[in-house]
Every structure is written in structure tokens, then in C-alpha cells.
Amino acid sequence: MVQTETPAPTERGRRSYGRYTAGRLAQYAAVLFIALTLNFALPRALPGGPLKLFGSPEALAQLTAEERAQIANQYGFGQPLHEQFFTYLGNVFSLDLGMSLSQRRPVMEVLGEALPWTLLLVGTSIVITALLGVTLGVIGALRRRKGKGSGLLGGAIVFDSLPQFWLGMLLIVLFSVQLRMLPTFGAVGPDGVVTIGAVAQHLVLPVTTLTLTGFGYLFLYTRSSLLTVLTSEPVQHAHARGVPYRQIVRRHALRPALLPVHTIIMMEIGFLAAGSIVVETVFAYPGLGRLTFNAISARDYPLMQGAFLVLTVMVVVMNAVADATYPLLDPRARAGGAR
Amino acid sequence: MTALRRAHGLLGTPGLIGAAILTAVVGVAVYGFLLPEGAGHARVGTPYAPPGPGLPLGADDLGRDLFEQLVVGAGTSLSLGFLVAVATTVIAAVVGGAAGIGPRWMSATIMRGIDIMLILPELILFILAAAFLGQAFGIRVAILALILWPVPARVLRAAVLTAWSRGHLEVARAMGAPRWWLLVRHGSYLIGPLLIPVFVRTAMRAILYDATLSFLGLGDPTTPSWGTTLYWVQSNGVFLSEAWLWWALPPGAAITLTVLGLALIGIAVEERLNPALKEANSS
Amino acid sequence: MTLTMRDLTVSYGARPAVDRVDLDVAEGEIVALVGESGCGKTSLARALLGLLPRNAVVTGSALLAGEELAGRRDWAGVRGKRIAIVPQGAMTGLSPVHRVGRQLTEMLTLHKGTATPADLLDRVGLPASMLKCYPHELSGGQRQRVAIALSLAGEPRLLVADEPTTGLDAISQRHVLSLLASLNISLLIVSHDLTGLLPHAHRIAVMYAGRLAEVTPSARLLHRQDKTHPYTNGLLTATPAPDRDVPWGSIPGQAPALDHTLTGCRFAPRCPLTTSRCVDEEPGLMPYGESHVACHRHDEDALPTYPTVPRADCAPQNIAVRATGLRHTFRSRARTTTALADVDLTIGAGEIHGLVGESGSGKSTLARVLLGLIRPAAGRVEIAGQELTAQRGKALRLLQQKIGFIHQDPYDSLHPGMRVGDLVAEPLAVSKTPAAERGDRVHRALRSAGLPDTPDFLRRHPGQLSGGQRQRVSIARALTGDPVLLIADEATSMLDVSTRAGIATTLRTLAAERGLAVLFVTHDLGEAIQSCDRITVLRHGTVVEHGTCADVAGSATDPYTRQLLQAAKG
């Protein structure tokens, strides 16, 4: 994952916890509103006009008169723009995302089948990426002068530079084609029966791909955050007072160093969710990402929009959950004091 | 020799390796620009031809020269990365600068806007926008620049705030120097070096995201690129056969190397700029 | 004897920062190790606890009750337990995420102390209720006390306090020193503040360029009658007393850089008593009664004389600056701070006006209002007949060109990439003065600021200058625009004591010769009394005292001003 951020602990002003929460909620609402607006506006900015929304000329020709009427009614072309927008909002909030052109089923139904797989894939990846990135980052900072530290640093930079889809292909070549250890495609066995073993087996390579390409940035951030704290005055003074190194790291350095890492984990969520589009395509995993790819190939715009919307909502909700857990880590935020 | 030693002093060993990698890629890209029109997307061999004389990396399913695709792709990737980085750095500098020295309401509005942009997943936005707005080179550059500016803008705002509180800038303000003087004579000295990592890291992200877009089939079908080559790898299931060695491996390695070269330079520059990191690594 | 140092030497590479030091601290004794920045005092203190960077080499011996500290590798059970330190900048060195009680408990557990956390707080004069506080909830003085309490947890034989008063306001400084003196423990206090420590320490060790110049009972220095080492003498006169009858002097020149090979007496290049013997032969620390002095001429009668700040009686002249009814508040998200509440100020041409206050008093805000950097919420400022507060844009910038500004921090106020010549010419470039005139004016300004105007000096970068030279470049830069008002914002606070009076002398000369109005902002009332004509004391944004220096020094009416006077007397 490649992000730019000064790797120093972020500074926030003093705000009460209540005001802070309210501010964040408003922010999430704004994000959702922007996502909805984009979804509404982009098809109307489509070169060749909004009619292309209904797919290729061939797809258009296949539509029955009833379907045409339904679409025209749904989008209300011809009405003023703001009325179209309200119609659109109304449809979204009544969970009506229109019809998928390629599957000829309601978009909501198609997305509903795919969502659990993506949640499983992304959720597992987030947990493993966070644990791996933070743990290795701490080791990398503490062992910075030794071979282990430099090796980790080099590895993190290289993995950070790998394109996800290519790493996925290489893993398939190595573990599925050459070694025949793990399955190549799908999420469940060939017979379609859902067993825990099969699901776990099919999860290994996609999760590995996401984790390996995602942990690097978290590693670099954790490492530099801890290195900065280790040269800070409180740590130097603890050393001067005779506190042994291990105790300094455990008590005085780790917590202040890891607090800002929380923000980075929230950024990872967005990265991993987007990564699911790529990884699910490579591994033919039946989630939202794979659906997005198929929708792009078939120029199935309603499905594409729906998948985008659901992925965005997923990211926002996961961010909100991570945000709400932050006060559990930082007593100062919990007390409503400085944060 | 002294030039090399000075570069080593400036960038360190990793940074120097990065610079070497990048120079090599630029060389390949220049060679690609010299190739005749249509290189890489004209049919020159039999479909699925293995490597042989005249076709160092064989041919794809339509008989197009894979080596030429690789060489031309270098130019596509680098020029896209460069243009996006320039545009993003300019936007970030203007927006970040305005948030740093503008009136309080402007600063607050921009910062809230950035917070919101940061929650939106960049790659998904990029895919959606490209799907609707088209895949022409210029459009992709514009979309990426509009999506990638928030993080660098936040970094540059912090830098501007720090710079504006520096003593020599305050003295210059007190002697009645106009704003452009402050910016050119004092601000550029303090903020200029920070633009390098911002530029490099934006270029990295742009190259990776664009390759991903091409891989998903949203690339420009008229120009060869590394991502597009890998799109055909995926849709033809190439990695199930021997052909992955010459078809899938080179373009992916090229993306990785280019991004790695940029990353090494970025990290070297960042380490020079952050005294805490430098101290921790050298002592 | 608690601590016995013999031939203690600390070298970084080939250069000794501490050179063959012999010093003892007796049981229960308070020894103050005094010197200016770079003299090696901090290296010595940190060598005693093994806190030096990796490239430092310690030789010689430092015995703590029979245990060797010099060159020790294993510090477990020694550092913090047998010898403890109150590190420099202790106010910012407490853990921000732990409560005070928890930090004390950590130290007590670690060093197997028998006291309770509340006992420790009680010893440093803090109530037990503060155990539940986080450091950010305490004042600077309280944090310094907590830092002292932390170092007492292991009941050490010797406590080393490294610059324990730096960063505190004058009144808290005295309180912290009294507290340290009342602890009944062997103490080595490292400080640059000689006069501040005299009433509290038993013996004073004066250090110069890595060597001890003198070790003497502080009572002998307190009365300033007995003969001392010329450097000690210089340090004493360089500390401004809040009394116009005591002269304020400076030591010419600057301390030698560490990388010079030194022969003879290290102080010889700056000493008024230097003979050829001083240059050739290094004096040893010789006993004279209760004192030990390293000076060839100690048994002679000659007394050193140092240049002092001239006393000028400034007759009231035309008013150059008039500020009336200034008010300003700062708003942040959480609260509003009143920086200035109805402040009036006038400065005559040729007058040096002292603006005194501690941090947060509003003195910097007032200076920035006069500079046109902050627009006050209310009130008006008139400079040379023009109303500064009414101007905007280009007119404001033109008026600003008539005001010179000397920034507090000489290490930050000069653009590190510019050469001296360009730095001093910057106001001329800003005011678009024709290039032909610039050279001459730069040379004149440099000479007025007491700097050489050789081509070599003009080509130097700030990194090649000492702190005092940098501040003089700042003065020269402020002069090139031919200002009517010069604002010196704590211009001496970051310089070595021995060079401060020199800067004040330059300002006095400029005020007298050019008829410049000077606003001299400082936190040190003694310095203001020594160098100014009139003084305004600011507290919480209001003027609490105003008058001529003699009046303020002799008959201050405001209780806060009297407290400041008391603190400045030591």
C-alpha cells in the first residue's frame, strides 16, 4: 500500500468526546452523501448521454417495452435535475438499486449474495494485516541496527511496491499450479457445498495477497512512529532515571507510539476493500469485487453503481467501528480530555 | 566519482539503488518512444508464439510482440506517473498552502473536506470514474490527480504552518516584505524539499492504480501498457500454462521495479528530512 | 567523601570536552558546577551517569563512595539508585500518558525505595492530591518538582541536577533552588546561572572550555570582595543586578570552539590580565586558602576590568512611538486568552524602553502589534507620526520598513541558505533600494553592529557564526533600513551570559548616536534596569509598573514588581 503521510504522531486539538463523536458522525454522513451524489452524477456525465446507462446497443435492444418503461420511470429523465436526484435518493433508501442488465435480476439481490464473501475476505485481511504490520513494525524499530531490522524494512518496501493482481497470479502459479497445494478459483469446493474447511482453503491465497501488499505501509508507519518516540524527551529521561530498556519500551514508548497508528489502520480498511476488487477478480472469488469486474466487462452500469455504493458503505461502517473503539485504547479520549 | 559520492551522501545506498532503477526504466521508456508507430499493438507473429528470434518475449493471443508492449508500456507508465505527480503536487501545494496561511474559515473548510475525501476509498473512486468518464490518457491523469491530492495537501499544510512560524520568515514579514517575497525567498527553501517525497509517492500510487485499472479492463485499448498486457494474461488464463514465464512475469516485474525505485528514493529523501529517523538509523 | 573525581576526561573523538577535572562532593554538600554553554559541564554530569553518546570516551576516575563510575558499562543498581539525575528540561520529560502517582510508583518499585509516593511528593512540597494528575495538568514549576521527586525515589547518595531552573520564570526558579538546597542530600547542580546559585550552594566550581578555573566556597563570591579567577569575576559582572550602582559588564571575545588545540591558559585570549606566561603555560588548580584557583596571576594585586554598559541620561525627546488603549485576545477552539488589556506605551527618540514580563504576560504580543504583525482588537499605534493600526497592504509594508526587528532566536532568525551580505541587505531588497546604494549601507550597518565588514565575512553563511555574531548580524539587518524604531524581542535571552552586556552596549550606542527609539523586551528585570531608560512591567496583559529605571529599581510600588526584584537579587 502506498500512502503519503508524515510519519510523525498526529496532533489533534482538545475537543470533548461528545463533540468529537458528533463531528465524526457528521463526517460519515457527508461521505455517504458525496458517494450518492457521485453515483447520481457520473452516469449523467457519461459521454453519449445517460441513455448509455442501459448498456451496449445490443443490451438495449434486448429490453422489453415493460422494462424500458420501468427504467424511464425510475430515472425520470425529462424531469428537472433536482427532482431526478430526489427520486434517486428515494430509490436508494428504499433499497431499490434498479435491475442488473447482465443478470436480469434486481441489483440488490445480486449484491446481497456477494456481500458476505467480501465481508469475510476483507474482515479477515484487516485483522491479519493490522497484527502483522504493527508487530513487525515494532520489531523493525527495536532491531533497526541488526540484520533482522534491515531485512524487514527491505521486505516491507518490496511488498509495498508489488501490484496486487500480479502477486495474486504469482501465488496461483506457485501454490496452485506448481505445488498443487491450494485451490485456484472460487470460494467453496467444486460441488458447491459450503464447509468450513473448503472456505478456509479458498481464503488462504486471496487473504495472503491482500495482507502482503497491505502490511508494508503500516509497518513503515509503526516503525517510524516508534523510532520518533524512542528519541523523545520522556523516553530519554526514563533512561536517565535508570529504567531498563525493556521496561522503557513496554511502558513508556509503545503506547504513545501506537496511538497514531490507529489512524493508519482506518486508511488500510479503504485500501483492502478496494483491493478486494482486484483480488476477487484474480481468484474468481464470488464477492462484490468480482461482481464489479464482471459489471465493468458487461458494461452493466446499474450493477457497477450498486457495487460501488455497497463497497463505500462498507468502508464507512468499518471506519466508524474502528473510530468508536479508539477511546478504549486511549484513556485521554475516554475521559473526554485531550486527544 | 565525486558526483557519485555526493549523490551517495545525499541519498544513501537505498536511495542510490532507487535512482539507478529509475534511470534504467527511463532509458527503456526513451527507447520505446523511438520505436515506430504501432509498436506493440500490430500483429507481427503467430498467436501464442514462444520467445524466439525477432520476438524476445514471444507474442500474445493476437500475435502482438510482447517485448515491444513491455518497452512502450514503460513510457506510458512513467509519463502518466510524472504528469499525475506534477498535477497533484500543484493542487496539493495550492490547497495545502491556502489551508495553511488562508483565513481560519478557509482552513477549517479545507481540512474538513480533506477528512471526508480520506474516508472515500481512492481506487474504487478511480475505477468508477474511469468506467463512466472514459479511459483516454488525459482523462485518467485528471481523475487520478483529483483523487490523490488530499493526503499530500494535508502534509503540505502542516509544512506551511511550521514554515510560517519560523524566525527568519517572521523577521521578513516584519520588515514589510510582500507575500511573494516570503514565498520565493523563504518559504521555498523550507517547503521545497518536502515536495520531493510528495511527488515521488504520488507518482508511485498513480502508476500502481493505473496498472490496476488497466488490469481490470478499463485501460486505453489503443496504447500498450503493462497493466493491459496483464489483463490479457488474466482473461486468457495464461498462468495455467508455461507462457506465464514470458507473458506475465516481465510486465509485473517492470511495475514492481519502477514503483520500488520510486519508493527507495522517497524513503531516502524522507529520512533526510526527519531528524528523528535519521538519528535513530545512524547512531 | 561522597564523590571524588580525579583527572576525569570526556572526549568526543580526539577532542576533550571535559579535560582532567578534579572535584569532590562531600557528604551533604551542595556543589554548583557553573559555566557557559559548551564549557563541558553537561558532559561531565552525564559522564557520571553513563548517559553520554556512544562516541564519547571517559577516562580518569570518579569514585562514588568507593564505586568507580568512569567508563562503567553495567549501570543496573547504580543509575537512579546510588546516583540520580534531574535531567535537563525535566518539565517536558515526564511521561505524558501516566499519572504522577504511577510514575512515582514505577521508580519506587524499580529502585526498591521504601517511601510512599505521597511521601515523595511531600518532600518536594506538593500535596498528595497531585498523585492523580497527569503532567499536562501541572505548571512548569510543579512538573520540575515531580521530576525531583522521581529522582529521590531510590534514595541516592548523590543527586545531579542538570540546569534545574531553565525554562522556569524568575520566581519559580528561586523556589526550585531553595527546595533543592533543603533536601539534605549530596548535590551537584550544573547551571549557567552563577549568581542564582550563590545563596544555595556550599561551594562553586567554575568551568571554562573543559577545565576547572576555580573551586571556591560560595560565601567568598557572595560578597564580591575577595579576589577570584578573572573568568569568575567576568561572570559575576556579566550578570545584571537590579541596581543601577552595580556596573554590568561583558567579557570580550567568545569561548574557544572545541576543535581548537589549546595551549596555555584557555581564558588567556579573553582575559584582561593576560601575560606571555598565560599564553605559553597552562596554570594548574592551586590551593589559596579555602579556594583552588587556576591562574598564574592570582597572588598579584591586579584586578580585571571588563567593558561595562554605559549609563546614559536620556533627556526626554520627541515621541517616536505612541501606543494607546491596546487590547487583544487570542481565541482557540476551547478558550479565549486576553493577551493585552488596555495597554498604553510611549517611546521617545533615543530612548531605550524596557518591556518586562514573564512568558504569557503579553509582552511578545505587544511587540508584534508594534511591528504590524498582529492587528490589535482595539487601540492605536502611531510611529513617526503615521498611524500603523490604520494602514493595510502596501502602505502598512512601507511603514514596516521603518521598524527594525531583532528576533529572540539567533539560530532561527537568519535564513540558513543566505550569506551575511544578502541577509543584511534584505530590507534594502524589500524596499527596492537601488543596488548601487546597498553595498555602502550594508557596510555601515555591519560596523555599527560591531561586526567586521570584510569581503570574507560578507560571504559567510549563518552556520559559520557564533550565537553572538548571529545576533549582531540580526542587529545590522535591522539597521540597514534606517529605522526609527528598533524592537529587540528577548534579543539576549539565548546568548551566553558573558556576551549579553555587549549587545546591550551596542543598542545603547545606536540609540544615542542615531536617535533610535528602542523597545527592549525581556523577562529579566535586572537586565532591563541595567540597559534601559524607562521600564514598563507587564502582567496578564496589563501594565502593573511604569517609570524610570531608577524609580523601578528603588521604589517599585507594585507587589509583583517587587517580587521580581527580589528574585533578580538572588
PDB file of N, CA and C in Angstrom, chain C residues 320-321 347-348 351 367 370-371 381-383 400-405 478 482-487 515-519:
ATOM      1  N   ALA C 320       8.602  59.112  19.543  1.00  0.00           N
ATOM      2  CA  ALA C 320       8.702  58.415  18.263  1.00  0.00           C
ATOM      3  C   ALA C 320       7.576  57.399  18.104  1.00  0.00           C
ATOM      4  N   VAL C 321       7.189  56.793  19.214  1.00  0.00           N
ATOM      5  CA  VAL C 321       6.164  55.757  19.170  1.00  0.00           C
ATOM      6  C   VAL C 321       5.135  56.048  20.241  1.00  0.00           C
ATOM      7  N   ILE C 347       7.446  55.767  23.488  1.00  0.00           N
ATOM      8  CA  ILE C 347       8.897  55.673  23.459  1.00  0.00           C
ATOM      9  C   ILE C 347       9.410  56.912  22.741  1.00  0.00           C
ATOM     10  N   GLY C 348      10.368  57.618  23.368  1.00  0.00           N
ATOM     11  CA  GLY C 348      10.943  58.800  22.745  1.00  0.00           C
ATOM     12  C   GLY C 348      12.079  58.413  21.819  1.00  0.00           C
ATOM     13  N   GLU C 351      15.503  56.834  23.100  1.00  0.00           N
ATOM     14  CA  GLU C 351      15.223  56.182  24.383  1.00  0.00           C
ATOM     15  C   GLU C 351      15.228  54.667  24.226  1.00  0.00           C
ATOM     16  N   ALA C 367       4.898  43.513  21.303  1.00  0.00           N
ATOM     17  CA  ALA C 367       5.971  43.742  20.327  1.00  0.00           C
ATOM     18  C   ALA C 367       5.457  43.498  18.915  1.00  0.00           C
ATOM     19  N   LEU C 370       3.299  46.291  17.643  1.00  0.00           N
ATOM     20  CA  LEU C 370       4.104  47.434  17.211  1.00  0.00           C
ATOM     21  C   LEU C 370       4.807  47.156  15.886  1.00  0.00           C
ATOM     22  N   LEU C 371       5.060  45.871  15.600  1.00  0.00           N
ATOM     23  CA  LEU C 371       5.704  45.509  14.335  1.00  0.00           C
ATOM     24  C   LEU C 371       4.708  45.454  13.184  1.00  0.00           C
ATOM     25  N   VAL C 381      -1.711  52.637  17.240  1.00  0.00           N
ATOM     26  CA  VAL C 381      -0.266  52.746  17.345  1.00  0.00           C
ATOM     27  C   VAL C 381       0.181  53.794  16.338  1.00  0.00           C
ATOM     28  N   GLU C 382       0.947  54.776  16.827  1.00  0.00           N
ATOM     29  CA  GLU C 382       1.475  55.815  15.937  1.00  0.00           C
ATOM     30  C   GLU C 382       2.984  55.687  15.912  1.00  0.00           C
ATOM     31  N   ILE C 383       3.563  55.586  14.731  1.00  0.00           N
ATOM     32  CA  ILE C 383       5.009  55.518  14.617  1.00  0.00           C
ATOM     33  C   ILE C 383       5.448  56.612  13.651  1.00  0.00           C
ATOM     34  N   GLN C 400       6.239  49.507   7.816  1.00  0.00           N
ATOM     35  CA  GLN C 400       7.008  48.451   8.494  1.00  0.00           C
ATOM     36  C   GLN C 400       8.499  48.563   8.164  1.00  0.00           C
ATOM     37  N   GLN C 401       8.818  49.123   6.995  1.00  0.00           N
ATOM     38  CA  GLN C 401      10.227  49.250   6.628  1.00  0.00           C
ATOM     39  C   GLN C 401      10.958  50.235   7.525  1.00  0.00           C
ATOM     40  N   LYS C 402      10.218  51.016   8.309  1.00  0.00           N
ATOM     41  CA  LYS C 402      10.866  51.945   9.236  1.00  0.00           C
ATOM     42  C   LYS C 402      11.045  51.340  10.616  1.00  0.00           C
ATOM     43  N   ILE C 403      10.713  50.066  10.774  1.00  0.00           N
ATOM     44  CA  ILE C 403      10.838  49.411  12.071  1.00  0.00           C
ATOM     45  C   ILE C 403      11.844  48.266  11.926  1.00  0.00           C
ATOM     46  N   GLY C 404      12.833  48.257  12.788  1.00  0.00           N
ATOM     47  CA  GLY C 404      13.795  47.157  12.782  1.00  0.00           C
ATOM     48  C   GLY C 404      13.394  46.113  13.809  1.00  0.00           C
ATOM     49  N   PHE C 405      13.658  44.829  13.515  1.00  0.00           N
ATOM     50  CA  PHE C 405      13.223  43.752  14.403  1.00  0.00           C
ATOM     51  C   PHE C 405      14.411  42.835  14.674  1.00  0.00           C
ATOM     52  N   ALA C 478      18.571  44.843  10.960  1.00  0.00           N
ATOM     53  CA  ALA C 478      17.513  45.754  11.398  1.00  0.00           C
ATOM     54  C   ALA C 478      17.889  47.202  11.137  1.00  0.00           C
ATOM     55  N   ASP C 482      17.396  52.005   7.885  1.00  0.00           N
ATOM     56  CA  ASP C 482      17.331  53.290   8.581  1.00  0.00           C
ATOM     57  C   ASP C 482      16.034  53.427   9.363  1.00  0.00           C
ATOM     58  N   PRO C 483      15.843  52.574  10.352  1.00  0.00           N
ATOM     59  CA  PRO C 483      14.567  52.573  11.072  1.00  0.00           C
ATOM     60  C   PRO C 483      14.472  53.737  12.065  1.00  0.00           C
ATOM     61  N   VAL C 484      13.254  54.039  12.485  1.00  0.00           N
ATOM     62  CA  VAL C 484      13.063  54.994  13.576  1.00  0.00           C
ATOM     63  C   VAL C 484      12.833  54.250  14.882  1.00  0.00           C
ATOM     64  N   LEU C 485      12.419  52.995  14.752  1.00  0.00           N
ATOM     65  CA  LEU C 485      12.141  52.181  15.939  1.00  0.00           C
ATOM     66  C   LEU C 485      12.826  50.837  15.778  1.00  0.00           C
ATOM     67  N   LEU C 486      13.460  50.382  16.856  1.00  0.00           N
ATOM     68  CA  LEU C 486      14.106  49.076  16.860  1.00  0.00           C
ATOM     69  C   LEU C 486      13.431  48.244  17.939  1.00  0.00           C
ATOM     70  N   ILE C 487      12.963  47.056  17.572  1.00  0.00           N
ATOM     71  CA  ILE C 487      12.324  46.204  18.573  1.00  0.00           C
ATOM     72  C   ILE C 487      13.208  44.993  18.800  1.00  0.00           C
ATOM     73  N   GLY C 515      19.623  58.416  17.439  1.00  0.00           N
ATOM     74  CA  GLY C 515      18.321  58.876  17.914  1.00  0.00           C
ATOM     75  C   GLY C 515      17.240  57.839  17.710  1.00  0.00           C
ATOM     76  N   LEU C 516      17.640  56.567  17.798  1.00  0.00           N
ATOM     77  CA  LEU C 516      16.695  55.476  17.589  1.00  0.00           C
ATOM     78  C   LEU C 516      15.835  55.276  18.829  1.00  0.00           C
ATOM     79  N   ALA C 517      14.561  55.010  18.626  1.00  0.00           N
ATOM     80  CA  ALA C 517      13.735  54.547  19.738  1.00  0.00           C
ATOM     81  C   ALA C 517      13.892  53.032  19.792  1.00  0.00           C
ATOM     82  N   VAL C 518      14.187  52.490  20.975  1.00  0.00           N
ATOM     83  CA  VAL C 518      14.403  51.052  21.101  1.00  0.00           C
ATOM     84  C   VAL C 518      13.414  50.476  22.109  1.00  0.00           C
ATOM     85  N   LEU C 519      12.719  49.415  21.703  1.00  0.00           N
ATOM     86  CA  LEU C 519      11.893  48.682  22.661  1.00  0.00           C
ATOM     87  C   LEU C 519      12.649  47.411  23.010  1.00  0.00           C
TER      88      LEU C 519
END
